[in-house]
């Protein structure tokens, strides 16, 4: 148990399945298994195929797996489906052929091949070529490997999607193999919040992993409470020899800094461990904090050439074309979202793979409902209000799909690898310039091409100034798309949406109300950046937006929420007296509970 990697986003773990194997009967049983294990059917088939390859053909279990896989053999050549909401389990089987690295800008790759490194274990080399289908190192990988493998501390900066994960994992794992720490096999355990701590402990008892991947909150929980056998978990962690902080800037920025520093107290001091820090964005003010986590002679590798702009140059890819546009009027907000998303799906070719970011989870949910219920364009929805199981299923489905649309919040902004994303659309100003860069990085990965569209409301146009040095241009064609003057199908759909809300459609009203209060919560915190002084001005924008959603009058907010938001007495705010909201014509009971239930935001990793 030597390596700890702290990872700020959810990383999938696959439940063990071999004990559940016997007694399974083909498709129906497979689906049961899928339900039980909370993984996609594709993954179960993949796991089964993996198990099969380890078994001798004469073993009864091998025959059973053969039979179970029977119907699914050959499916791997079928085209991948577009995403279908709620049907995450129905992606067809895929047997992990080395992925095709399509098109892509080869200049991302260095001249150095993995093969040319005598330090890399032959089996690792085989895995890189046969499983991942890669042979040349990317720039960040080639520039950091030697130092990291030699045990030096490394601070690495490279654009999103350029292979930082392998850059830190490969040397860490190879060192473990070389130093005999792995006993011949590398095991990895992933721990994160929203799951049972006891499950982590059971797994730790079964086997201490070579690599631990953890979110800070859960790791801290374990450090404080867990014992493995009779040994405290913190005692085991005190033997960690390599610490990796992926997305370092986020982990050492104010939000998580205290948790990370507390965790570091349990690890060997920086002189007695190796520390690898990687990120696409490293703001200057954080550099000092990062240096404190490393030895004095750390190696800095920067694959982003800073220009003449004092170090604030673009961290984005040259092959991601970025443009921005402003929604003509708040009253056109909803229709503009609909038109722009439709345009992204159809841009140049018919079946693009599009990731759409909204500022809050509730807004993601609201627009997902609009698209799935009213617009004839199914979308997947991923944000922090969904359970871990749901999020894992949806992200697996989107990862494996060739095309389709994912609506999401910042849970998908960093470190998430969905191959083949053609467009990233961001509605509303992101929380920072860095967050803009990371969200954009969901396209143009591994040298592929991509487009990034930033669509701002008229009240937040100033955000563009924060992107100075980034190659983003105003796009009049996007403005034209939002401004369409001839009546079309979208207008009919908007009309239907308005009528449904005004007639008290429970789902849309509830989602709209939650989105309204989340909008206020988010933008109240951004007023300074928008150079907006009066809360009344923000409330007036929110109320106009609620009108565009179909509300006859602004949704009312529970009194305590109004107080918490500092909106007491602000003109335009409707305060609900009882337990339900109010505002639209006919309103179902019991709304607004979501917001009342809201507690202090938890600083938990997504
Ligand atoms: N040497 C390589 N050759 C080709 N593809 C690679 C190579 N190394 C990594 N990749 C692929 O590039 C994609 C992006 O890699 P990865 O997720 O590690 O990027 P990242 O730099 O960590 O991005 P982010 O900053 O967004 O987390 C992945 O699909 C990965 O499999």
Short mmCIF file of C-alpha atoms in Angstrom, two decimals, residues 51 104 249 276 416 523 577 594:
data_model
loop_
_atom_site.label_atom_id
_atom_site.label_comp_id
_atom_site.label_asym_id
_atom_site.label_seq_id
_atom_site.Cartn_x
_atom_site.Cartn_y
_atom_site.Cartn_z
CA UNK A 51 -13.03 -13.53 -16.77
CA UNK A 104 -6.42 13.87 -34.35
CA UNK A 249 -5.08 23.94 -8.61
CA UNK A 276 3.50 14.71 -8.38
CA UNK A 416 -13.55 13.49 -17.25
CA UNK A 523 -25.64 34.92 -9.67
CA UNK A 577 -46.02 31.88 3.57
CA UNK A 594 -36.14 21.26 -2.40
#
